[in-house]
Amino acid sequence: MLPHIASLLDPIPLLGALLSLPLVSLILAAIIAVGIAVGIAVSPRGAARRRSRVRLTPSASTAVSARYTPEHRALGIAAIAVIVIFAAENLITGYVLGMFGVSLNGVVGWWRYATPVFTASVGVAILLAMIATRGSTPPERPVVSARRTWLTFSSRVGSVGTALALLALTTTTLLAGLASSNLNGGPYVYLEIDVPNETIDPIRPWFYGWAYGIPVLICTAALIAVVVAALQANSARAFLRPETVVAEQRERRDIASGISRLAASAALLALAGALRFIAEGGSIAGLTVGSDGRSDTYDAFWRYGELAAIGGWVAPALEITGFAILFLVTAQLAQGSESTAPAPRTAESRAAQ
């Protein structure tokens, strides 16, 4: 009895079970994001950023705020939408439907993996539309500046991180699709694991095959397209006035950072789900066949089973990272045009009015 209770209280399996739940990752990410935000706020770097706010005339400050504050809010809302929709889908398919006796066994739930990427692409597309319309008004006074590209205001570290996340998701999806199989012309949702030296049909667990991967690849391609387009539009638009260039450059860097973070976090969430699914099917190590009151056990393993198991353990870290990044992006809801401040009014300016 006591050994049984001790096994139930073993922290390693319990931790693994908890970290397999996306909602647990969401809670941990929220705690981490709050800690990061507080740390930045009280750090010397945060204080230096607040002191470096660009002083503008009231009219210039209003113009900059009117252009960029809605875009910051759009990014914050998009990040919240990714979190809420991801959590809602997980709750509905994982718990609510089961409470009403609805089973999804045998259903190819590809949307579980495509949802964060699709939601992020819609959010960035909305931001792109805002930049292309109200965010790209003609300059009030001509501003001479160097030629800008979609990477001009992007952080090198952020761009590399986003590219790696998207590349990892794409590569994982392609390799899993190539490893998958189907039955009788059905969807590619199986992984065939042969039983060596036996005349037994292969084990066919469900797997992250083409039936799941193709929608993810389509949404990923759409996300990449709108991200590049939004970064280009954010960079190429004209500045409002010569005196607002420095402030607008900071605003555009923040917008570009938010776009990259939103894309990276969505890719990480999708990748974490894919790696969990791959680990479930690819980590099978045996088959038990029972007949006539006895059972026989056969060894069976996928040649990439160890990599699949490692991916399953890495998945929670990727998921927590993705959620934490999204929480940091939501801070742009309150950011507005924080890099600008109205210049103090002098007696001369009051007399001019």
mmCIF file of C-alpha atoms in Angstrom:
data_model
loop_
_atom_site.group_PDB
_atom_site.id
_atom_site.type_symbol
_atom_site.label_atom_id
_atom_site.label_comp_id
_atom_site.label_asym_id
_atom_site.label_seq_id
_atom_site.Cartn_x
_atom_site.Cartn_y
_atom_site.Cartn_z
ATOM 1 C CA MET A 1 0.000 0.000 0.000
ATOM 2 C CA LEU A 2 2.683 2.477 1.022
ATOM 3 C CA PRO A 3 4.824 1.888 -2.102
ATOM 4 C CA HIS A 4 1.717 2.465 -4.215
ATOM 5 C CA ILE A 5 1.045 5.786 -2.485
ATOM 6 C CA ALA A 6 4.702 6.765 -2.844
ATOM 7 C CA SER A 7 4.558 6.062 -6.559
ATOM 8 C CA LEU A 8 1.536 8.327 -6.868
ATOM 9 C CA LEU A 9 3.423 11.096 -5.086
ATOM 10 C CA ASP A 10 6.605 10.690 -7.136
ATOM 11 C CA PRO A 11 7.332 14.275 -8.263
ATOM 12 C CA ILE A 12 8.817 13.394 -11.673
ATOM 13 C CA PRO A 13 5.729 11.706 -13.212
ATOM 14 C CA LEU A 14 3.496 14.263 -11.503
ATOM 15 C CA LEU A 15 5.528 17.134 -12.953
ATOM 16 C CA GLY A 16 5.458 15.519 -16.382
ATOM 17 C CA ALA A 17 1.687 15.118 -16.206
ATOM 18 C CA LEU A 18 1.191 18.748 -15.165
ATOM 19 C CA LEU A 19 3.502 20.096 -17.861
ATOM 20 C CA SER A 20 1.601 18.105 -20.480
ATOM 21 C CA LEU A 21 -1.363 20.417 -19.897
ATOM 22 C CA PRO A 22 -1.240 23.646 -21.960
ATOM 23 C CA LEU A 23 -3.274 25.490 -19.329
ATOM 24 C CA VAL A 24 -0.559 24.805 -16.741
ATOM 25 C CA SER A 25 1.974 26.254 -19.181
ATOM 26 C CA LEU A 26 -0.275 29.310 -19.513
ATOM 27 C CA ILE A 27 -0.285 29.909 -15.746
ATOM 28 C CA LEU A 28 3.483 29.478 -15.450
ATOM 29 C CA ALA A 29 4.028 31.812 -18.408
ATOM 30 C CA ALA A 30 1.857 34.494 -16.799
ATOM 31 C CA ILE A 31 3.964 34.348 -13.623
ATOM 32 C CA ILE A 32 7.200 34.541 -15.635
ATOM 33 C CA ALA A 33 5.919 37.430 -17.771
ATOM 34 C CA VAL A 34 4.927 39.435 -14.694
ATOM 35 C CA GLY A 35 8.380 38.887 -13.232
ATOM 36 C CA ILE A 36 10.056 39.996 -16.460
ATOM 37 C CA ALA A 37 7.852 43.088 -16.751
ATOM 38 C CA VAL A 38 8.532 44.123 -13.146
ATOM 39 C CA GLY A 39 12.241 43.485 -13.587
ATOM 40 C CA ILE A 40 12.366 45.661 -16.697
ATOM 41 C CA ALA A 41 10.367 48.423 -15.023
ATOM 42 C CA VAL A 42 12.721 48.706 -12.050
ATOM 43 C CA SER A 43 15.937 48.075 -13.970
ATOM 44 C CA PRO A 44 18.364 50.861 -14.935
ATOM 45 C CA ARG A 45 17.558 50.134 -18.580
ATOM 46 C CA GLY A 46 13.868 50.796 -17.979
ATOM 47 C CA ALA A 47 14.639 54.013 -16.128
ATOM 48 C CA ALA A 48 16.956 55.113 -18.935
ATOM 49 C CA ARG A 49 14.226 54.457 -21.490
ATOM 50 C CA ARG A 50 11.768 56.594 -19.557
ATOM 51 C CA ARG A 51 14.322 59.419 -19.275
ATOM 52 C CA SER A 52 15.035 59.243 -23.007
ATOM 53 C CA ARG A 53 11.476 60.045 -24.029
ATOM 54 C CA VAL A 54 11.603 62.472 -26.925
ATOM 55 C CA ARG A 55 10.251 65.919 -26.124
ATOM 56 C CA LEU A 56 7.904 67.173 -28.820
ATOM 57 C CA THR A 57 5.615 70.124 -29.220
ATOM 58 C CA PRO A 58 2.008 69.355 -28.209
ATOM 59 C CA SER A 59 0.843 69.205 -31.819
ATOM 60 C CA ALA A 60 3.690 66.890 -32.865
ATOM 61 C CA SER A 61 3.158 64.634 -29.852
ATOM 62 C CA THR A 62 -0.551 64.399 -30.661
ATOM 63 C CA ALA A 63 0.193 63.532 -34.292
ATOM 64 C CA VAL A 64 2.639 60.769 -33.347
ATOM 65 C CA SER A 65 0.254 59.366 -30.754
ATOM 66 C CA ALA A 66 -2.677 59.406 -33.176
ATOM 67 C CA ARG A 67 -0.698 57.393 -35.717
ATOM 68 C CA TYR A 68 0.974 54.765 -33.524
ATOM 69 C CA THR A 69 -1.201 54.237 -30.432
ATOM 70 C CA PRO A 70 -3.928 52.310 -32.362
ATOM 71 C CA GLU A 71 -1.220 50.070 -33.819
ATOM 72 C CA HIS A 72 0.194 49.245 -30.379
ATOM 73 C CA ARG A 73 -3.317 48.422 -29.213
ATOM 74 C CA ALA A 74 -3.941 46.229 -32.248
ATOM 75 C CA LEU A 75 -0.824 44.212 -31.414
ATOM 76 C CA GLY A 76 -1.869 43.857 -27.771
ATOM 77 C CA ILE A 77 -5.365 42.734 -28.755
ATOM 78 C CA ALA A 78 -3.928 40.261 -31.277
ATOM 79 C CA ALA A 79 -1.739 38.726 -28.552
ATOM 80 C CA ILE A 80 -4.739 38.428 -26.225
ATOM 81 C CA ALA A 81 -6.749 36.837 -29.038
ATOM 82 C CA VAL A 82 -4.069 34.178 -29.599
ATOM 83 C CA ILE A 83 -4.060 33.342 -25.875
ATOM 84 C CA VAL A 84 -7.836 33.327 -25.435
ATOM 85 C CA ILE A 85 -8.638 31.362 -28.595
ATOM 86 C CA PHE A 86 -5.900 28.819 -27.872
ATOM 87 C CA ALA A 87 -7.110 28.339 -24.295
ATOM 88 C CA ALA A 88 -10.775 28.202 -25.342
ATOM 89 C CA GLU A 89 -10.079 25.541 -27.981
ATOM 90 C CA ASN A 90 -8.139 23.499 -25.448
ATOM 91 C CA LEU A 91 -10.912 23.732 -22.857
ATOM 92 C CA ILE A 92 -13.709 22.985 -25.295
ATOM 93 C CA THR A 93 -12.132 20.014 -27.060
ATOM 94 C CA GLY A 94 -10.384 18.657 -23.982
ATOM 95 C CA TYR A 95 -13.065 19.054 -21.328
ATOM 96 C CA VAL A 96 -16.364 20.657 -22.283
ATOM 97 C CA LEU A 97 -17.266 18.304 -25.152
ATOM 98 C CA GLY A 98 -16.445 15.306 -22.974
ATOM 99 C CA MET A 99 -18.810 16.586 -20.276
ATOM 100 C CA PHE A 100 -21.629 16.496 -22.830
ATOM 101 C CA GLY A 101 -20.684 13.040 -24.076
ATOM 102 C CA VAL A 102 -19.192 14.245 -27.358
ATOM 103 C CA SER A 103 -16.132 12.250 -28.388
ATOM 104 C CA LEU A 104 -13.529 13.440 -30.860
ATOM 105 C CA ASN A 105 -11.930 10.004 -31.214
ATOM 106 C CA GLY A 106 -11.284 9.403 -34.892
ATOM 107 C CA VAL A 107 -11.619 13.102 -35.729
ATOM 108 C CA VAL A 108 -8.612 14.738 -37.380
ATOM 109 C CA GLY A 109 -8.378 17.827 -35.172
ATOM 110 C CA TRP A 110 -5.893 19.713 -37.320
ATOM 111 C CA TRP A 111 -7.169 23.042 -36.009
ATOM 112 C CA ARG A 112 -5.526 22.351 -32.628
ATOM 113 C CA TYR A 113 -2.130 22.999 -34.213
ATOM 114 C CA ALA A 114 -3.077 25.572 -36.848
ATOM 115 C CA THR A 115 -5.164 27.799 -34.551
ATOM 116 C CA PRO A 116 -2.373 29.897 -32.952
ATOM 117 C CA VAL A 117 -0.661 30.451 -36.298
ATOM 118 C CA PHE A 118 -3.936 31.346 -38.014
ATOM 119 C CA THR A 119 -4.997 33.724 -35.231
ATOM 120 C CA ALA A 120 -1.626 35.487 -35.294
ATOM 121 C CA SER A 121 -1.770 35.858 -39.090
ATOM 122 C CA VAL A 122 -5.215 37.459 -38.845
ATOM 123 C CA GLY A 123 -3.962 39.851 -36.156
ATOM 124 C CA VAL A 124 -0.937 40.889 -38.219
ATOM 125 C CA ALA A 125 -3.141 41.253 -41.318
ATOM 126 C CA ILE A 126 -5.406 43.656 -39.415
ATOM 127 C CA LEU A 127 -2.361 45.637 -38.308
ATOM 128 C CA LEU A 128 -1.133 45.719 -41.920
ATOM 129 C CA ALA A 129 -4.491 47.133 -43.021
ATOM 130 C CA MET A 130 -4.252 49.817 -40.332
ATOM 131 C CA ILE A 131 -0.732 50.784 -41.413
ATOM 132 C CA ALA A 132 -1.735 50.851 -45.077
ATOM 133 C CA THR A 133 -4.685 53.170 -44.409
ATOM 134 C CA ARG A 134 -4.546 55.533 -41.457
ATOM 135 C CA GLY A 135 -0.905 54.812 -40.586
ATOM 136 C CA SER A 136 0.575 55.902 -43.930
ATOM 137 C CA THR A 137 -0.719 59.437 -44.350
ATOM 138 C CA PRO A 138 1.393 61.867 -46.405
ATOM 139 C CA PRO A 139 3.996 63.829 -44.432
ATOM 140 C CA GLU A 140 2.983 67.205 -43.078
ATOM 141 C CA ARG A 141 6.414 68.459 -44.126
ATOM 142 C CA PRO A 142 8.868 66.640 -46.396
ATOM 143 C CA VAL A 143 11.438 64.474 -44.616
ATOM 144 C CA VAL A 144 14.604 63.317 -46.347
ATOM 145 C CA SER A 145 15.710 59.865 -45.147
ATOM 146 C CA ALA A 146 17.665 56.856 -46.361
ATOM 147 C CA ARG A 147 16.008 53.948 -48.148
ATOM 148 C CA ARG A 148 14.386 51.545 -45.717
ATOM 149 C CA THR A 149 13.604 47.820 -45.972
ATOM 150 C CA TRP A 150 11.363 45.497 -43.971
ATOM 151 C CA LEU A 151 14.319 44.737 -41.661
ATOM 152 C CA THR A 152 15.313 48.357 -40.983
ATOM 153 C CA PHE A 153 13.496 48.640 -37.650
ATOM 154 C CA SER A 154 13.634 44.956 -36.704
ATOM 155 C CA SER A 155 15.899 43.704 -33.950
ATOM 156 C CA ARG A 156 18.516 41.315 -35.291
ATOM 157 C CA VAL A 157 18.054 38.978 -32.324
ATOM 158 C CA GLY A 158 14.271 39.124 -32.629
ATOM 159 C CA SER A 159 14.350 38.492 -36.361
ATOM 160 C CA VAL A 160 16.669 35.504 -35.980
ATOM 161 C CA GLY A 161 14.540 34.090 -33.158
ATOM 162 C CA THR A 162 11.341 34.449 -35.168
ATOM 163 C CA ALA A 163 12.950 32.890 -38.233
ATOM 164 C CA LEU A 164 14.216 29.945 -36.173
ATOM 165 C CA ALA A 165 10.788 29.356 -34.616
ATOM 166 C CA LEU A 166 9.058 29.400 -38.002
ATOM 167 C CA LEU A 167 11.774 27.228 -39.531
ATOM 168 C CA ALA A 168 11.537 24.700 -36.682
ATOM 169 C CA LEU A 169 7.756 24.474 -37.078
ATOM 170 C CA THR A 170 7.998 24.087 -40.853
ATOM 171 C CA THR A 171 10.805 21.507 -40.714
ATOM 172 C CA THR A 172 9.102 19.460 -37.992
ATOM 173 C CA THR A 173 5.839 19.464 -39.928
ATOM 174 C CA LEU A 174 7.492 18.417 -43.184
ATOM 175 C CA LEU A 175 9.529 15.615 -41.586
ATOM 176 C CA ALA A 176 6.528 14.314 -39.650
ATOM 177 C CA GLY A 177 4.445 14.373 -42.817
ATOM 178 C CA LEU A 178 7.067 12.363 -44.692
ATOM 179 C CA ALA A 179 7.149 9.820 -41.856
ATOM 180 C CA SER A 180 3.377 9.423 -41.736
ATOM 181 C CA SER A 181 1.240 6.877 -43.549
ATOM 182 C CA ASN A 182 -2.407 6.188 -44.316
ATOM 183 C CA LEU A 183 -4.756 3.238 -44.657
ATOM 184 C CA ASN A 184 -6.728 2.435 -47.796
ATOM 185 C CA GLY A 185 -6.427 5.921 -49.217
ATOM 186 C CA GLY A 186 -7.492 7.617 -45.985
ATOM 187 C CA PRO A 187 -5.869 10.626 -44.318
ATOM 188 C CA TYR A 188 -2.193 10.534 -43.379
ATOM 189 C CA VAL A 189 -2.644 10.226 -39.630
ATOM 190 C CA TYR A 190 -0.640 7.111 -38.784
ATOM 191 C CA LEU A 191 2.923 6.173 -37.951
ATOM 192 C CA GLU A 192 3.879 2.632 -38.932
ATOM 193 C CA ILE A 193 6.141 0.950 -36.360
ATOM 194 C CA ASP A 194 7.278 -2.495 -37.477
ATOM 195 C CA VAL A 195 7.627 -5.402 -35.067
ATOM 196 C CA PRO A 196 11.060 -6.865 -35.949
ATOM 197 C CA ASN A 197 11.434 -10.550 -36.760
ATOM 198 C CA GLU A 198 7.706 -11.200 -36.433
ATOM 199 C CA THR A 199 4.874 -11.702 -38.928
ATOM 200 C CA ILE A 200 2.694 -9.188 -37.109
ATOM 201 C CA ASP A 201 1.110 -6.169 -38.707
ATOM 202 C CA PRO A 202 2.898 -2.914 -37.866
ATOM 203 C CA ILE A 203 1.684 -0.854 -34.938
ATOM 204 C CA ARG A 204 -0.162 2.182 -36.274
ATOM 205 C CA PRO A 205 -0.597 4.891 -33.627
ATOM 206 C CA TRP A 206 -2.107 8.235 -34.618
ATOM 207 C CA PHE A 207 0.545 10.707 -35.626
ATOM 208 C CA TYR A 208 1.174 14.294 -36.676
ATOM 209 C CA GLY A 209 0.966 13.465 -40.380
ATOM 210 C CA TRP A 210 0.021 15.373 -43.501
ATOM 211 C CA ALA A 211 -3.631 15.598 -42.444
ATOM 212 C CA TYR A 212 -2.492 17.832 -39.585
ATOM 213 C CA GLY A 213 0.598 19.308 -41.181
ATOM 214 C CA ILE A 214 -0.793 20.685 -44.438
ATOM 215 C CA PRO A 215 -3.193 23.151 -42.717
ATOM 216 C CA VAL A 216 -0.332 24.203 -40.422
ATOM 217 C CA LEU A 217 1.972 24.775 -43.399
ATOM 218 C CA ILE A 218 -0.688 26.843 -45.177
ATOM 219 C CA CYS A 219 -1.246 29.012 -42.092
ATOM 220 C CA THR A 220 2.508 29.351 -41.565
ATOM 221 C CA ALA A 221 3.009 30.523 -45.164
ATOM 222 C CA ALA A 222 0.204 33.060 -44.686
ATOM 223 C CA LEU A 223 1.767 34.253 -41.413
ATOM 224 C CA ILE A 224 5.182 34.732 -43.018
ATOM 225 C CA ALA A 225 3.628 36.668 -45.918
ATOM 226 C CA VAL A 226 1.667 39.101 -43.737
ATOM 227 C CA VAL A 227 4.580 39.542 -41.298
ATOM 228 C CA VAL A 228 6.967 40.540 -44.091
ATOM 229 C CA ALA A 229 4.322 42.806 -45.635
ATOM 230 C CA ALA A 230 3.543 44.469 -42.289
ATOM 231 C CA LEU A 231 7.227 45.010 -41.491
ATOM 232 C CA GLN A 232 7.757 46.525 -44.939
ATOM 233 C CA ALA A 233 4.745 48.820 -44.626
ATOM 234 C CA ASN A 234 5.793 49.857 -41.112
ATOM 235 C CA SER A 235 9.293 50.684 -42.328
ATOM 236 C CA ALA A 236 8.633 52.301 -45.709
ATOM 237 C CA ARG A 237 5.915 54.801 -44.778
ATOM 238 C CA ALA A 238 6.854 58.462 -44.662
ATOM 239 C CA PHE A 239 7.651 60.258 -41.438
ATOM 240 C CA LEU A 240 5.231 62.964 -40.326
ATOM 241 C CA ARG A 241 7.647 65.844 -39.709
ATOM 242 C CA PRO A 242 11.412 66.329 -39.439
ATOM 243 C CA GLU A 243 11.166 66.875 -35.661
ATOM 244 C CA THR A 244 9.241 63.602 -35.134
ATOM 245 C CA VAL A 245 11.728 61.320 -36.905
ATOM 246 C CA VAL A 246 13.534 60.153 -33.755
ATOM 247 C CA ALA A 247 10.286 59.475 -31.906
ATOM 248 C CA GLU A 248 8.770 57.692 -34.903
ATOM 249 C CA GLN A 249 11.852 55.522 -35.302
ATOM 250 C CA ARG A 250 11.401 54.285 -31.751
ATOM 251 C CA GLU A 251 7.706 53.686 -32.333
ATOM 252 C CA ARG A 252 8.442 51.689 -35.470
ATOM 253 C CA ARG A 253 11.029 49.600 -33.664
ATOM 254 C CA ASP A 254 8.424 48.763 -31.023
ATOM 255 C CA ILE A 255 5.843 47.899 -33.689
ATOM 256 C CA ALA A 256 8.348 45.689 -35.546
ATOM 257 C CA SER A 257 9.297 43.985 -32.277
ATOM 258 C CA GLY A 258 5.641 43.281 -31.499
ATOM 259 C CA ILE A 259 5.048 41.787 -34.947
ATOM 260 C CA SER A 260 8.079 39.503 -34.660
ATOM 261 C CA ARG A 261 7.167 38.410 -31.140
ATOM 262 C CA LEU A 262 3.592 37.643 -32.146
ATOM 263 C CA ALA A 263 4.759 35.458 -35.043
ATOM 264 C CA ALA A 264 7.416 33.690 -32.975
ATOM 265 C CA SER A 265 5.044 32.922 -30.099
ATOM 266 C CA ALA A 266 2.387 31.498 -32.419
ATOM 267 C CA ALA A 267 4.984 29.254 -34.072
ATOM 268 C CA LEU A 268 6.232 28.071 -30.663
ATOM 269 C CA LEU A 269 2.718 27.165 -29.500
ATOM 270 C CA ALA A 270 2.034 25.191 -32.667
ATOM 271 C CA LEU A 271 5.446 23.516 -32.484
ATOM 272 C CA ALA A 272 4.917 22.503 -28.853
ATOM 273 C CA GLY A 273 1.617 20.837 -29.718
ATOM 274 C CA ALA A 274 3.173 19.065 -32.692
ATOM 275 C CA LEU A 275 6.097 17.757 -30.623
ATOM 276 C CA ARG A 276 3.727 16.425 -27.956
ATOM 277 C CA PHE A 277 1.713 14.603 -30.608
ATOM 278 C CA ILE A 278 4.859 13.181 -32.222
ATOM 279 C CA ALA A 279 6.123 12.010 -28.824
ATOM 280 C CA GLU A 280 2.849 10.228 -28.057
ATOM 281 C CA GLY A 281 3.012 8.142 -31.225
ATOM 282 C CA GLY A 282 6.751 7.864 -31.727
ATOM 283 C CA SER A 283 7.687 6.795 -28.207
ATOM 284 C CA ILE A 284 5.839 3.455 -28.313
ATOM 285 C CA ALA A 285 8.317 0.724 -27.337
ATOM 286 C CA GLY A 286 6.344 -2.511 -27.406
ATOM 287 C CA LEU A 287 3.213 -4.465 -28.276
ATOM 288 C CA THR A 288 1.269 -6.909 -26.111
ATOM 289 C CA VAL A 289 -0.956 -9.475 -27.815
ATOM 290 C CA GLY A 290 -3.348 -11.488 -25.690
ATOM 291 C CA SER A 291 -5.093 -14.725 -26.685
ATOM 292 C CA ASP A 292 -6.346 -17.898 -24.990
ATOM 293 C CA GLY A 293 -5.774 -16.505 -21.547
ATOM 294 C CA ARG A 294 -2.148 -15.607 -22.116
ATOM 295 C CA SER A 295 -0.313 -12.639 -23.504
ATOM 296 C CA ASP A 296 2.859 -12.172 -25.529
ATOM 297 C CA THR A 297 4.950 -9.010 -25.516
ATOM 298 C CA TYR A 298 6.954 -7.909 -28.528
ATOM 299 C CA ASP A 299 9.564 -5.185 -28.758
ATOM 300 C CA ALA A 300 8.795 -2.477 -31.287
ATOM 301 C CA PHE A 301 10.303 0.939 -31.647
ATOM 302 C CA TRP A 302 10.489 3.785 -34.116
ATOM 303 C CA ARG A 303 14.030 4.581 -35.136
ATOM 304 C CA TYR A 304 13.475 8.221 -34.202
ATOM 305 C CA GLY A 305 11.687 7.342 -30.982
ATOM 306 C CA GLU A 306 14.358 8.840 -28.726
ATOM 307 C CA LEU A 307 14.202 12.145 -30.596
ATOM 308 C CA ALA A 308 10.411 12.063 -30.322
ATOM 309 C CA ALA A 309 10.664 11.563 -26.563
ATOM 310 C CA ILE A 310 13.092 14.473 -26.235
ATOM 311 C CA GLY A 311 10.684 16.626 -28.247
ATOM 312 C CA GLY A 312 7.914 15.720 -25.838
ATOM 313 C CA TRP A 313 9.977 16.962 -22.897
ATOM 314 C CA VAL A 314 10.998 20.140 -24.733
ATOM 315 C CA ALA A 315 7.399 20.944 -25.713
ATOM 316 C CA PRO A 316 6.350 22.469 -22.334
ATOM 317 C CA ALA A 317 9.365 24.822 -22.355
ATOM 318 C CA LEU A 318 8.475 25.996 -25.864
ATOM 319 C CA GLU A 319 4.850 26.447 -24.850
ATOM 320 C CA ILE A 320 5.704 28.432 -21.725
ATOM 321 C CA THR A 321 8.071 30.604 -23.766
ATOM 322 C CA GLY A 322 5.386 31.244 -26.391
ATOM 323 C CA PHE A 323 2.792 32.253 -23.810
ATOM 324 C CA ALA A 324 5.272 34.458 -21.933
ATOM 325 C CA ILE A 325 6.139 36.314 -25.137
ATOM 326 C CA LEU A 326 2.446 36.847 -25.839
ATOM 327 C CA PHE A 327 1.906 38.294 -22.363
ATOM 328 C CA LEU A 328 4.777 40.701 -22.975
ATOM 329 C CA VAL A 329 3.198 41.766 -26.281
ATOM 330 C CA THR A 330 -0.072 42.522 -24.479
ATOM 331 C CA ALA A 331 1.828 45.244 -22.624
ATOM 332 C CA GLN A 332 1.623 47.265 -25.844
ATOM 333 C CA LEU A 333 -2.057 47.824 -25.044
ATOM 334 C CA ALA A 334 -0.997 50.328 -22.400
ATOM 335 C CA GLN A 335 2.154 51.464 -24.144
ATOM 336 C CA GLY A 336 0.718 53.959 -26.591
ATOM 337 C CA SER A 337 3.349 56.420 -27.722
ATOM 338 C CA GLU A 338 5.468 56.116 -24.607
ATOM 339 C CA SER A 339 8.571 57.244 -26.409
ATOM 340 C CA THR A 340 7.214 60.754 -26.782
ATOM 341 C CA ALA A 341 6.174 63.450 -24.370
ATOM 342 C CA PRO A 342 4.932 66.988 -24.898
ATOM 343 C CA ALA A 343 7.641 69.566 -24.443
ATOM 344 C CA PRO A 344 7.222 71.760 -21.388
ATOM 345 C CA ARG A 345 5.320 74.919 -22.179
ATOM 346 C CA THR A 346 7.366 78.092 -21.882
ATOM 347 C CA ALA A 347 6.233 81.666 -21.522
ATOM 348 C CA GLU A 348 7.198 82.221 -25.143
ATOM 349 C CA SER A 349 5.022 79.361 -26.382
ATOM 350 C CA ARG A 350 2.085 80.513 -24.239
ATOM 351 C CA ALA A 351 2.385 84.009 -25.660
ATOM 352 C CA ALA A 352 2.451 82.604 -29.174
ATOM 353 C CA GLN A 353 -0.902 80.983 -28.540
#
